[in-house]
Amino acid sequence: MALDRDTTFTWYGHSCFEVRTPGGKVIILDPFFANPRSPRTAESIERCDLLLVTHGHFDHMGDAVALASRLRPTWPCMHEMSLWLGRRLPGGADAAIGMNKGGTFEAGGIKVTMTHADHSAGDWNPGGETTLYLGDPAGFVVEVENGFRFYFAGDTALFGDMALIRDVYAPELALLPIGDHYTMGPREAARAVELLGVQHVIPIHYGTFPILTGTPAELRSALDARGLGGVEIHAPEPGGTVS
């Protein structure tokens, strides 16, 4: 069953996506093109209108600064991350738009709402031995030009307030981590699908490294066990597109 919402999602491994919207915009999600499963380099990306980074871990923000410096996208992000970026990106303080959980930012007909994520967000400070903290981790609900809404969970554990995301925003598609160890695994992701009420899921954050053991097949089994056999799992190979 296709999405059939005039929006395409091309997966480049891990949590890295290129999304093309009905209005012709390009959204890049968690740009870690250096991951071992990506068939594409960050340098090959020619357009990015909107950049969304869920948190400051290297495997989500890895190529973000270089992309933003070269392509100058609109970049709404966690407040603390925007302060750090303001000292590093061309354009200074205006290079990134700081926001926080619960807020909505609109750019070019696309609405971005920042949601909760249950995870951590510190990583090594480049060139130093101190931890760099770029604000809380987050997820995003994105509404594109034709009203289609998707939920990009980022890295998160299962949390009960995913039901509020369903009630308030009603996404049709969820991009959910299933790798386990650092995020929820397939069992928890199946419960997340139930809480969110979505009929389409793209699993993310799995298979990149040996420790990320969750699989789409395990997610399918967990959904079936919950009586959610009608939910469509879209699991392309890296470089593949869901539309």
mmCIF file of C-alpha atoms in Angstrom:
data_model
loop_
_atom_site.group_PDB
_atom_site.id
_atom_site.type_symbol
_atom_site.label_atom_id
_atom_site.label_comp_id
_atom_site.label_asym_id
_atom_site.label_seq_id
_atom_site.Cartn_x
_atom_site.Cartn_y
_atom_site.Cartn_z
ATOM 1 C CA MET A 1 0.000 0.000 0.000
ATOM 2 C CA ALA A 2 1.577 3.267 -1.149
ATOM 3 C CA LEU A 3 1.461 6.495 0.822
ATOM 4 C CA ASP A 4 -0.127 8.279 -2.144
ATOM 5 C CA ARG A 5 0.318 11.717 -0.526
ATOM 6 C CA ASP A 6 2.582 13.382 -3.131
ATOM 7 C CA THR A 7 5.502 13.172 -0.697
ATOM 8 C CA THR A 8 8.577 10.958 -1.088
ATOM 9 C CA PHE A 9 10.968 9.662 1.555
ATOM 10 C CA THR A 10 14.402 8.488 0.416
ATOM 11 C CA TRP A 11 16.305 6.657 3.155
ATOM 12 C CA TYR A 12 20.094 6.803 3.298
ATOM 13 C CA GLY A 13 20.550 4.448 6.232
ATOM 14 C CA HIS A 14 20.302 5.024 9.982
ATOM 15 C CA SER A 15 17.914 8.002 10.466
ATOM 16 C CA CYS A 16 19.013 10.011 7.433
ATOM 17 C CA PHE A 17 16.318 10.990 4.915
ATOM 18 C CA GLU A 18 15.688 13.248 1.964
ATOM 19 C CA VAL A 19 11.993 14.200 1.842
ATOM 20 C CA ARG A 20 10.460 15.816 -1.238
ATOM 21 C CA THR A 21 7.174 17.614 -0.609
ATOM 22 C CA PRO A 22 4.126 18.316 -2.821
ATOM 23 C CA GLY A 23 5.317 21.913 -3.184
ATOM 24 C CA GLY A 24 8.730 20.848 -4.470
ATOM 25 C CA LYS A 25 10.657 21.507 -1.250
ATOM 26 C CA VAL A 26 13.517 19.280 -0.076
ATOM 27 C CA ILE A 27 13.726 18.422 3.625
ATOM 28 C CA ILE A 28 16.800 16.670 5.009
ATOM 29 C CA LEU A 29 16.339 14.746 8.263
ATOM 30 C CA ASP A 30 19.214 13.860 10.624
ATOM 31 C CA PRO A 31 21.994 14.055 8.011
ATOM 32 C CA PHE A 32 24.486 11.295 8.790
ATOM 33 C CA PHE A 33 25.496 10.440 5.232
ATOM 34 C CA ALA A 34 28.792 9.094 6.565
ATOM 35 C CA ASN A 35 27.010 6.070 8.023
ATOM 36 C CA PRO A 36 28.267 2.742 6.638
ATOM 37 C CA ARG A 37 25.019 1.937 4.814
ATOM 38 C CA SER A 38 24.594 5.208 2.952
ATOM 39 C CA PRO A 39 25.021 5.009 -0.831
ATOM 40 C CA ARG A 40 25.388 8.784 -1.008
ATOM 41 C CA THR A 41 27.748 11.408 0.365
ATOM 42 C CA ALA A 42 26.747 14.691 1.950
ATOM 43 C CA GLU A 43 28.763 16.486 -0.734
ATOM 44 C CA SER A 44 26.427 15.104 -3.406
ATOM 45 C CA ILE A 45 23.367 16.786 -1.881
ATOM 46 C CA GLU A 46 22.548 19.742 -4.110
ATOM 47 C CA ARG A 47 19.476 21.161 -2.416
ATOM 48 C CA CYS A 48 18.123 21.463 1.107
ATOM 49 C CA ASP A 49 15.306 23.887 1.800
ATOM 50 C CA LEU A 50 14.586 22.723 5.342
ATOM 51 C CA LEU A 51 16.966 20.911 7.694
ATOM 52 C CA LEU A 52 15.729 19.055 10.779
ATOM 53 C CA VAL A 53 18.081 17.560 13.360
ATOM 54 C CA THR A 54 16.559 15.766 16.335
ATOM 55 C CA HIS A 55 19.549 15.963 18.698
ATOM 56 C CA GLY A 56 23.274 16.523 18.982
ATOM 57 C CA HIS A 57 24.640 12.972 18.752
ATOM 58 C CA PHE A 58 27.185 12.502 15.944
ATOM 59 C CA ASP A 59 25.063 9.872 14.184
ATOM 60 C CA HIS A 60 22.270 12.397 13.632
ATOM 61 C CA MET A 61 24.059 15.735 13.339
ATOM 62 C CA GLY A 62 27.213 14.442 11.648
ATOM 63 C CA ASP A 63 26.918 16.257 8.307
ATOM 64 C CA ALA A 64 24.490 18.979 9.354
ATOM 65 C CA VAL A 65 26.893 21.884 9.837
ATOM 66 C CA ALA A 66 28.670 21.254 6.527
ATOM 67 C CA LEU A 67 25.341 20.968 4.675
ATOM 68 C CA ALA A 68 23.943 24.103 6.278
ATOM 69 C CA SER A 69 27.110 26.094 5.573
ATOM 70 C CA ARG A 70 26.993 25.169 1.892
ATOM 71 C CA LEU A 71 23.256 25.140 1.114
ATOM 72 C CA ARG A 72 21.866 27.650 3.651
ATOM 73 C CA PRO A 73 18.588 25.870 4.496
ATOM 74 C CA THR A 74 16.024 27.043 7.007
ATOM 75 C CA TRP A 75 17.018 25.212 10.189
ATOM 76 C CA PRO A 76 14.580 25.218 13.128
ATOM 77 C CA CYS A 77 16.128 23.377 16.058
ATOM 78 C CA MET A 78 16.362 23.136 19.829
ATOM 79 C CA HIS A 79 17.201 26.479 21.441
ATOM 80 C CA GLU A 80 20.603 25.460 22.828
ATOM 81 C CA MET A 81 21.596 23.963 19.487
ATOM 82 C CA SER A 82 20.690 27.241 17.752
ATOM 83 C CA LEU A 83 22.969 29.195 20.120
ATOM 84 C CA TRP A 84 25.903 26.899 19.317
ATOM 85 C CA LEU A 85 25.187 27.056 15.579
ATOM 86 C CA GLY A 86 24.994 30.838 15.679
ATOM 87 C CA ARG A 87 28.718 30.939 16.437
ATOM 88 C CA ARG A 88 29.649 28.494 13.669
ATOM 89 C CA LEU A 89 27.435 28.971 10.624
ATOM 90 C CA PRO A 90 27.526 31.678 7.963
ATOM 91 C CA GLY A 91 24.819 34.144 8.881
ATOM 92 C CA GLY A 92 25.613 34.054 12.574
ATOM 93 C CA ALA A 93 22.719 34.255 14.987
ATOM 94 C CA ASP A 94 20.194 34.129 12.126
ATOM 95 C CA ALA A 95 21.538 30.883 10.662
ATOM 96 C CA ALA A 96 19.309 28.662 12.814
ATOM 97 C CA ILE A 97 15.924 29.286 14.407
ATOM 98 C CA GLY A 98 15.803 28.271 18.041
ATOM 99 C CA MET A 99 12.569 26.755 19.326
ATOM 100 C CA ASN A 100 11.430 24.246 21.915
ATOM 101 C CA LYS A 101 9.059 21.354 22.528
ATOM 102 C CA GLY A 102 5.423 22.164 21.874
ATOM 103 C CA GLY A 103 6.213 25.024 19.513
ATOM 104 C CA THR A 104 5.389 25.174 15.810
ATOM 105 C CA PHE A 105 7.463 26.912 13.147
ATOM 106 C CA GLU A 106 6.231 27.527 9.591
ATOM 107 C CA ALA A 107 8.467 27.984 6.577
ATOM 108 C CA GLY A 108 7.365 28.038 2.958
ATOM 109 C CA GLY A 109 4.052 26.344 3.601
ATOM 110 C CA ILE A 110 5.549 23.595 5.787
ATOM 111 C CA LYS A 111 4.730 23.440 9.503
ATOM 112 C CA VAL A 112 7.204 21.892 11.944
ATOM 113 C CA THR A 113 6.137 21.088 15.492
ATOM 114 C CA MET A 114 8.772 19.996 17.999
ATOM 115 C CA THR A 115 7.738 17.090 20.226
ATOM 116 C CA HIS A 116 9.177 15.204 23.167
ATOM 117 C CA ALA A 117 11.758 12.435 22.789
ATOM 118 C CA ASP A 118 13.044 10.260 25.624
ATOM 119 C CA HIS A 119 16.789 9.969 25.027
ATOM 120 C CA SER A 120 20.050 11.839 25.749
ATOM 121 C CA ALA A 121 21.840 14.452 23.681
ATOM 122 C CA GLY A 122 25.463 14.944 24.754
ATOM 123 C CA ASP A 123 28.493 14.036 22.648
ATOM 124 C CA TRP A 124 32.226 14.688 22.578
ATOM 125 C CA ASN A 125 33.154 18.290 21.963
ATOM 126 C CA PRO A 126 35.211 18.403 18.716
ATOM 127 C CA GLY A 127 38.869 18.757 19.585
ATOM 128 C CA GLY A 128 38.312 18.431 23.311
ATOM 129 C CA GLU A 129 37.608 16.026 26.124
ATOM 130 C CA THR A 130 34.431 17.656 27.380
ATOM 131 C CA THR A 131 30.848 16.718 26.588
ATOM 132 C CA LEU A 132 29.027 19.033 24.218
ATOM 133 C CA TYR A 133 25.384 19.528 25.200
ATOM 134 C CA LEU A 134 23.142 20.915 22.475
ATOM 135 C CA GLY A 135 19.812 20.844 24.270
ATOM 136 C CA ASP A 136 17.227 18.136 24.841
ATOM 137 C CA PRO A 137 16.535 15.538 22.170
ATOM 138 C CA ALA A 138 13.311 16.047 20.263
ATOM 139 C CA GLY A 139 11.010 14.634 17.624
ATOM 140 C CA PHE A 140 9.121 16.502 14.927
ATOM 141 C CA VAL A 141 5.638 16.426 13.462
ATOM 142 C CA VAL A 142 5.873 17.860 9.952
ATOM 143 C CA GLU A 143 2.871 19.038 7.954
ATOM 144 C CA VAL A 144 3.598 19.564 4.268
ATOM 145 C CA GLU A 145 1.771 21.801 1.822
ATOM 146 C CA ASN A 146 -1.182 19.474 1.136
ATOM 147 C CA GLY A 147 -1.900 18.788 4.824
ATOM 148 C CA PHE A 148 -0.124 15.414 5.003
ATOM 149 C CA ARG A 149 1.521 14.988 8.410
ATOM 150 C CA PHE A 150 4.337 12.658 9.412
ATOM 151 C CA TYR A 151 6.047 12.074 12.757
ATOM 152 C CA PHE A 152 9.827 11.798 12.841
ATOM 153 C CA ALA A 153 10.565 10.364 16.273
ATOM 154 C CA GLY A 154 14.358 10.694 16.245
ATOM 155 C CA ASP A 155 16.028 8.597 18.931
ATOM 156 C CA THR A 156 13.586 7.747 21.687
ATOM 157 C CA ALA A 157 12.307 5.191 24.101
ATOM 158 C CA LEU A 158 8.630 4.375 24.133
ATOM 159 C CA PHE A 159 6.619 6.949 26.101
ATOM 160 C CA GLY A 160 2.905 7.103 26.824
ATOM 161 C CA ASP A 161 2.431 10.664 25.594
ATOM 162 C CA MET A 162 2.772 9.422 22.036
ATOM 163 C CA ALA A 163 -0.992 9.125 22.436
ATOM 164 C CA LEU A 164 -1.102 12.924 22.729
ATOM 165 C CA ILE A 165 0.773 13.208 19.439
ATOM 166 C CA ARG A 166 -2.038 11.137 17.928
ATOM 167 C CA ASP A 167 -4.789 13.180 19.562
ATOM 168 C CA VAL A 168 -3.374 16.628 18.768
ATOM 169 C CA TYR A 169 -1.546 16.164 15.449
ATOM 170 C CA ALA A 170 -2.921 12.908 13.937
ATOM 171 C CA PRO A 171 0.089 11.961 11.787
ATOM 172 C CA GLU A 172 -0.525 9.458 9.013
ATOM 173 C CA LEU A 173 3.041 8.123 8.922
ATOM 174 C CA ALA A 174 5.584 7.522 11.696
ATOM 175 C CA LEU A 175 9.341 7.182 11.252
ATOM 176 C CA LEU A 176 10.274 5.110 14.316
ATOM 177 C CA PRO A 177 13.564 3.694 15.614
ATOM 178 C CA ILE A 178 13.626 -0.090 16.007
ATOM 179 C CA GLY A 179 17.315 -0.882 16.517
ATOM 180 C CA ASP A 180 17.150 -1.422 20.310
ATOM 181 C CA HIS A 181 20.043 -0.826 22.750
ATOM 182 C CA TYR A 182 20.159 2.967 22.254
ATOM 183 C CA THR A 183 16.480 3.382 21.351
ATOM 184 C CA MET A 184 13.300 1.354 21.518
ATOM 185 C CA GLY A 185 13.275 -1.983 19.750
ATOM 186 C CA PRO A 186 10.586 -3.641 17.618
ATOM 187 C CA ARG A 187 8.389 -4.641 20.588
ATOM 188 C CA GLU A 188 8.261 -1.086 21.909
ATOM 189 C CA ALA A 189 7.904 0.391 18.421
ATOM 190 C CA ALA A 190 4.801 -1.749 17.861
ATOM 191 C CA ARG A 191 3.243 -0.253 20.971
ATOM 192 C CA ALA A 192 4.246 3.200 19.724
ATOM 193 C CA VAL A 193 2.371 2.519 16.491
ATOM 194 C CA GLU A 194 -0.674 1.607 18.554
ATOM 195 C CA LEU A 195 -0.442 4.804 20.605
ATOM 196 C CA LEU A 196 0.097 6.954 17.522
ATOM 197 C CA GLY A 197 -2.719 5.369 15.536
ATOM 198 C CA VAL A 198 -0.753 5.497 12.278
ATOM 199 C CA GLN A 199 -1.327 3.147 9.354
ATOM 200 C CA HIS A 200 2.131 3.606 7.808
ATOM 201 C CA VAL A 201 5.550 3.125 9.443
ATOM 202 C CA ILE A 202 9.111 3.535 8.185
ATOM 203 C CA PRO A 203 11.558 1.859 10.588
ATOM 204 C CA ILE A 204 14.794 3.750 11.228
ATOM 205 C CA HIS A 205 17.985 3.529 13.317
ATOM 206 C CA TYR A 206 18.577 -0.174 12.700
ATOM 207 C CA GLY A 207 21.144 -2.295 10.878
ATOM 208 C CA THR A 208 23.751 0.463 10.731
ATOM 209 C CA PHE A 209 26.012 -1.109 13.339
ATOM 210 C CA PRO A 210 25.999 -4.684 14.750
ATOM 211 C CA ILE A 211 24.654 -3.515 18.121
ATOM 212 C CA LEU A 212 21.429 -2.254 16.474
ATOM 213 C CA THR A 213 19.783 -5.651 16.186
ATOM 214 C CA GLY A 214 16.082 -4.861 15.649
ATOM 215 C CA THR A 215 14.638 -5.684 12.227
ATOM 216 C CA PRO A 216 11.523 -4.814 10.207
ATOM 217 C CA ALA A 217 10.550 -8.498 10.322
ATOM 218 C CA GLU A 218 10.524 -8.367 14.126
ATOM 219 C CA LEU A 219 8.436 -5.206 13.970
ATOM 220 C CA ARG A 220 5.977 -7.003 11.677
ATOM 221 C CA SER A 221 5.670 -9.863 14.161
ATOM 222 C CA ALA A 222 5.188 -7.463 17.076
ATOM 223 C CA LEU A 223 2.485 -5.545 15.203
ATOM 224 C CA ASP A 224 0.685 -8.758 14.263
ATOM 225 C CA ALA A 225 0.775 -9.874 17.903
ATOM 226 C CA ARG A 226 -1.023 -6.644 18.820
ATOM 227 C CA GLY A 227 -3.697 -7.146 16.191
ATOM 228 C CA LEU A 228 -2.210 -4.437 13.977
ATOM 229 C CA GLY A 229 -1.757 -6.534 10.871
ATOM 230 C CA GLY A 230 -3.227 -3.791 8.697
ATOM 231 C CA VAL A 231 -0.383 -1.375 9.427
ATOM 232 C CA GLU A 232 1.920 -1.012 6.429
ATOM 233 C CA ILE A 233 5.667 -1.230 7.081
ATOM 234 C CA HIS A 234 7.778 0.512 4.447
ATOM 235 C CA ALA A 235 11.365 -0.735 4.704
ATOM 236 C CA PRO A 236 13.400 0.231 1.637
ATOM 237 C CA GLU A 237 17.044 -0.588 1.210
ATOM 238 C CA PRO A 238 19.363 2.402 1.698
ATOM 239 C CA GLY A 239 18.890 4.682 -1.280
ATOM 240 C CA GLY A 240 15.332 3.430 -1.778
ATOM 241 C CA THR A 241 12.272 5.669 -1.826
ATOM 242 C CA VAL A 242 8.846 5.397 -0.218
ATOM 243 C CA SER A 243 6.066 7.348 -1.937
#
